[in-house]
Coordinates of N, CA and C in Angstrom, one line a residue:
X52 N 129.5 23.8 152.5 CA 128.2 24.5 152.5 C 127.2 23.6 151.7
X53 N 126.0 23.4 152.3 CA 125.0 22.5 151.7 C 124.0 23.4 150.9
X54 N 124.4 23.7 149.6 CA 123.6 24.6 148.8 C 122.2 24.1 148.6
X55 N 122.1 22.8 148.3 CA 120.8 22.2 148.0 C 119.9 22.2 149.3
X56 N 120.5 22.0 150.4 CA 119.7 22.1 151.7 C 119.2 23.5 151.9
X57 N 120.1 24.5 151.7 CA 119.7 25.9 151.8 C 118.6 26.3 150.8
X58 N 118.7 25.8 149.6 CA 117.7 26.1 148.6 C 116.4 25.5 149.0
X59 N 116.4 24.2 149.5 CA 115.1 23.6 149.9 C 114.5 24.4 151.1
X60 N 115.3 24.9 152.0 CA 114.8 25.7 153.1 C 114.2 27.0 152.6
X61 N 114.9 27.6 151.7 CA 114.4 28.9 151.2 C 113.1 28.8 150.4
X62 N 113.0 27.7 149.7 CA 111.8 27.4 149.0 C 110.6 27.1 149.9
X63 N 110.9 26.4 151.0 CA 109.9 26.1 152.0 C 109.4 27.4 152.6
X64 N 110.3 28.3 152.9 CA 109.9 29.6 153.5 C 109.1 30.4 152.5
X65 N 109.5 30.4 151.3 CA 108.8 31.2 150.3 C 107.4 30.6 150.1
X66 N 107.2 29.3 150.1 CA 105.9 28.7 150.0 C 105.0 29.1 151.2
X67 N 105.5 29.1 152.4 CA 104.7 29.5 153.5 C 104.3 30.9 153.4
X68 N 105.2 31.8 152.9 CA 104.8 33.2 152.7 C 103.7 33.3 151.7
X69 N 103.7 32.5 150.7 CA 102.6 32.5 149.7 C 101.3 32.0 150.3
X70 N 101.4 31.0 151.1 CA 100.2 30.5 151.8 C 99.7 31.6 152.7
X71 N 100.5 32.3 153.3 CA 100.1 33.4 154.2 C 99.4 34.5 153.3
X72 N 100.0 34.8 152.2 CA 99.4 35.8 151.3 C 98.0 35.4 150.9
X73 N 97.8 34.1 150.6 CA 96.5 33.6 150.2 C 95.5 33.7 151.4
X74 N 96.0 33.4 152.6 CA 95.1 33.5 153.7 C 94.7 35.0 154.0
X75 N 95.7 35.9 153.8 CA 95.4 37.3 154.0 C 94.4 37.8 152.9
X76 N 94.5 37.3 151.7 CA 93.6 37.7 150.7 C 92.2 37.2 151.0
X77 N 92.1 36.0 151.6 CA 90.8 35.5 152.0 C 90.2 36.4 153.1
X78 N 91.0 36.8 154.0 CA 90.5 37.7 155.1 C 90.1 39.1 154.5
X79 N 90.9 39.6 153.6 CA 90.5 40.9 152.9 C 89.2 40.7 152.2
X80 N 89.0 39.6 151.5 CA 87.7 39.4 150.8 C 86.6 39.3 151.8
X81 N 86.8 38.6 152.9 CA 85.7 38.5 153.9 C 85.4 39.8 154.5
X82 N 86.4 40.6 154.8 CA 86.2 41.9 155.4 C 85.4 42.8 154.5
X83 N 85.6 42.7 153.2 CA 85.0 43.6 152.3 C 83.6 43.2 151.9
X84 N 83.3 41.9 151.9 CA 82.0 41.3 151.5 C 81.2 40.6 152.5
X85 N 81.8 40.4 153.7 CA 81.1 39.7 154.8 C 80.7 38.3 154.4
X86 N 81.5 37.6 153.6 CA 81.2 36.2 153.3 C 82.6 35.6 152.9
X87 N 82.7 34.3 153.0 CA 83.9 33.6 152.7 C 84.0 33.4 151.2
X88 N 85.1 33.6 150.6 CA 85.3 33.3 149.2 C 85.1 31.8 148.9
X89 N 84.6 31.5 147.8 CA 84.4 30.1 147.5 C 85.4 29.5 146.5
X90 N 85.9 30.5 145.6 CA 86.8 30.1 144.6 C 88.1 31.0 144.6
X91 N 89.2 30.5 144.0 CA 90.4 31.3 143.9 C 90.1 32.5 143.1
X92 N 89.3 32.4 142.1 CA 88.9 33.6 141.3 C 88.4 34.8 142.2
X93 N 87.7 34.4 143.3 CA 87.2 35.5 144.2 C 88.3 36.3 144.8
X94 N 89.4 35.7 145.1 CA 90.5 36.5 145.8 C 91.6 36.9 144.9
X95 N 91.6 36.6 143.6 CA 92.7 37.0 142.7 C 92.9 38.5 142.7
X96 N 91.9 39.3 142.7 CA 92.2 40.8 142.8 C 93.1 41.2 144.0
X97 N 93.1 40.4 145.0 CA 93.9 40.8 146.2 C 95.3 40.3 146.2
X98 N 95.7 39.6 145.1 CA 97.0 38.9 145.0 C 97.7 39.2 143.7
X99 N 99.0 39.0 143.7 CA 99.8 38.9 142.4 C 100.5 37.6 142.4
X100 N 100.7 37.1 141.2 CA 101.5 35.8 141.1 C 100.5 34.7 140.9
X101 N 101.1 33.5 140.7 CA 100.4 32.3 140.4 C 100.0 31.6 141.7
X102 N 98.7 31.5 141.9 CA 98.1 30.8 143.1 C 97.4 29.5 142.7
X103 N 97.6 29.0 141.5 CA 96.9 27.9 141.0 C 97.1 26.6 141.9
X104 N 98.2 26.6 142.7 CA 98.5 25.4 143.5 C 97.7 25.4 144.8
X105 N 96.9 26.4 145.0 CA 96.2 26.6 146.3 C 94.7 26.3 146.1
X106 N 94.1 26.1 147.2 CA 92.6 25.9 147.2 C 92.1 26.6 148.5
X107 N 90.8 26.8 148.5 CA 90.2 27.4 149.7 C 89.4 26.3 150.3
X108 N 89.8 25.9 151.6 CA 89.1 24.9 152.3 C 88.7 25.4 153.7
X109 N 87.4 25.3 154.0 CA 86.9 25.8 155.3 C 87.3 27.2 155.5
X110 N 87.3 28.0 154.5 CA 87.6 29.4 154.6 C 89.1 29.8 154.8
X111 N 90.0 28.8 154.6 CA 91.4 29.0 154.7 C 92.2 28.5 153.5
X112 N 93.4 29.0 153.4 CA 94.2 28.5 152.3 C 94.7 27.1 152.5
X113 N 94.8 26.3 151.5 CA 95.3 25.0 151.5 C 96.2 24.8 150.3
X114 N 97.4 24.3 150.5 CA 98.3 24.1 149.4 C 99.7 24.1 149.9
X115 N 100.7 24.3 148.9 CA 102.1 24.2 149.3 C 102.5 25.1 150.4
X116 N 103.1 24.6 151.4 CA 103.6 25.5 152.5 C 102.6 25.8 153.6
X117 N 101.3 25.4 153.3 CA 100.3 25.6 154.4 C 100.4 24.5 155.4
X118 N 100.2 24.9 156.6 CA 100.2 23.9 157.7 C 98.9 23.0 157.5
X119 N 99.1 21.7 157.8 CA 98.0 20.8 157.7 C 96.8 21.2 158.6
X120 N 95.6 21.1 158.2 CA 94.5 21.4 159.0 C 94.0 20.2 159.7
X121 N 93.6 20.4 160.9 CA 93.0 19.3 161.7 C 91.5 19.4 161.5
X122 N 90.9 18.2 161.4 CA 89.4 18.2 161.2 C 88.7 18.8 162.4
X123 N 87.6 19.5 162.1 CA 86.8 20.1 163.2 C 85.8 19.1 163.8

């Protein structure tokens, strides 16, 4: 059994879930205020945990586990 491989896989899944949570917080903020959040501090009330590795770019989460964005 490849424990290290399984651990890497589990960590990758957890990071994607966190990215999704940040995206969902951005959507909740937008729905409540009708504007896109500009800083992580804007969406902190919608989340628990450490989100310091993330950024808000073009109204979406960017950071560990987030899919790369293609330029518009």
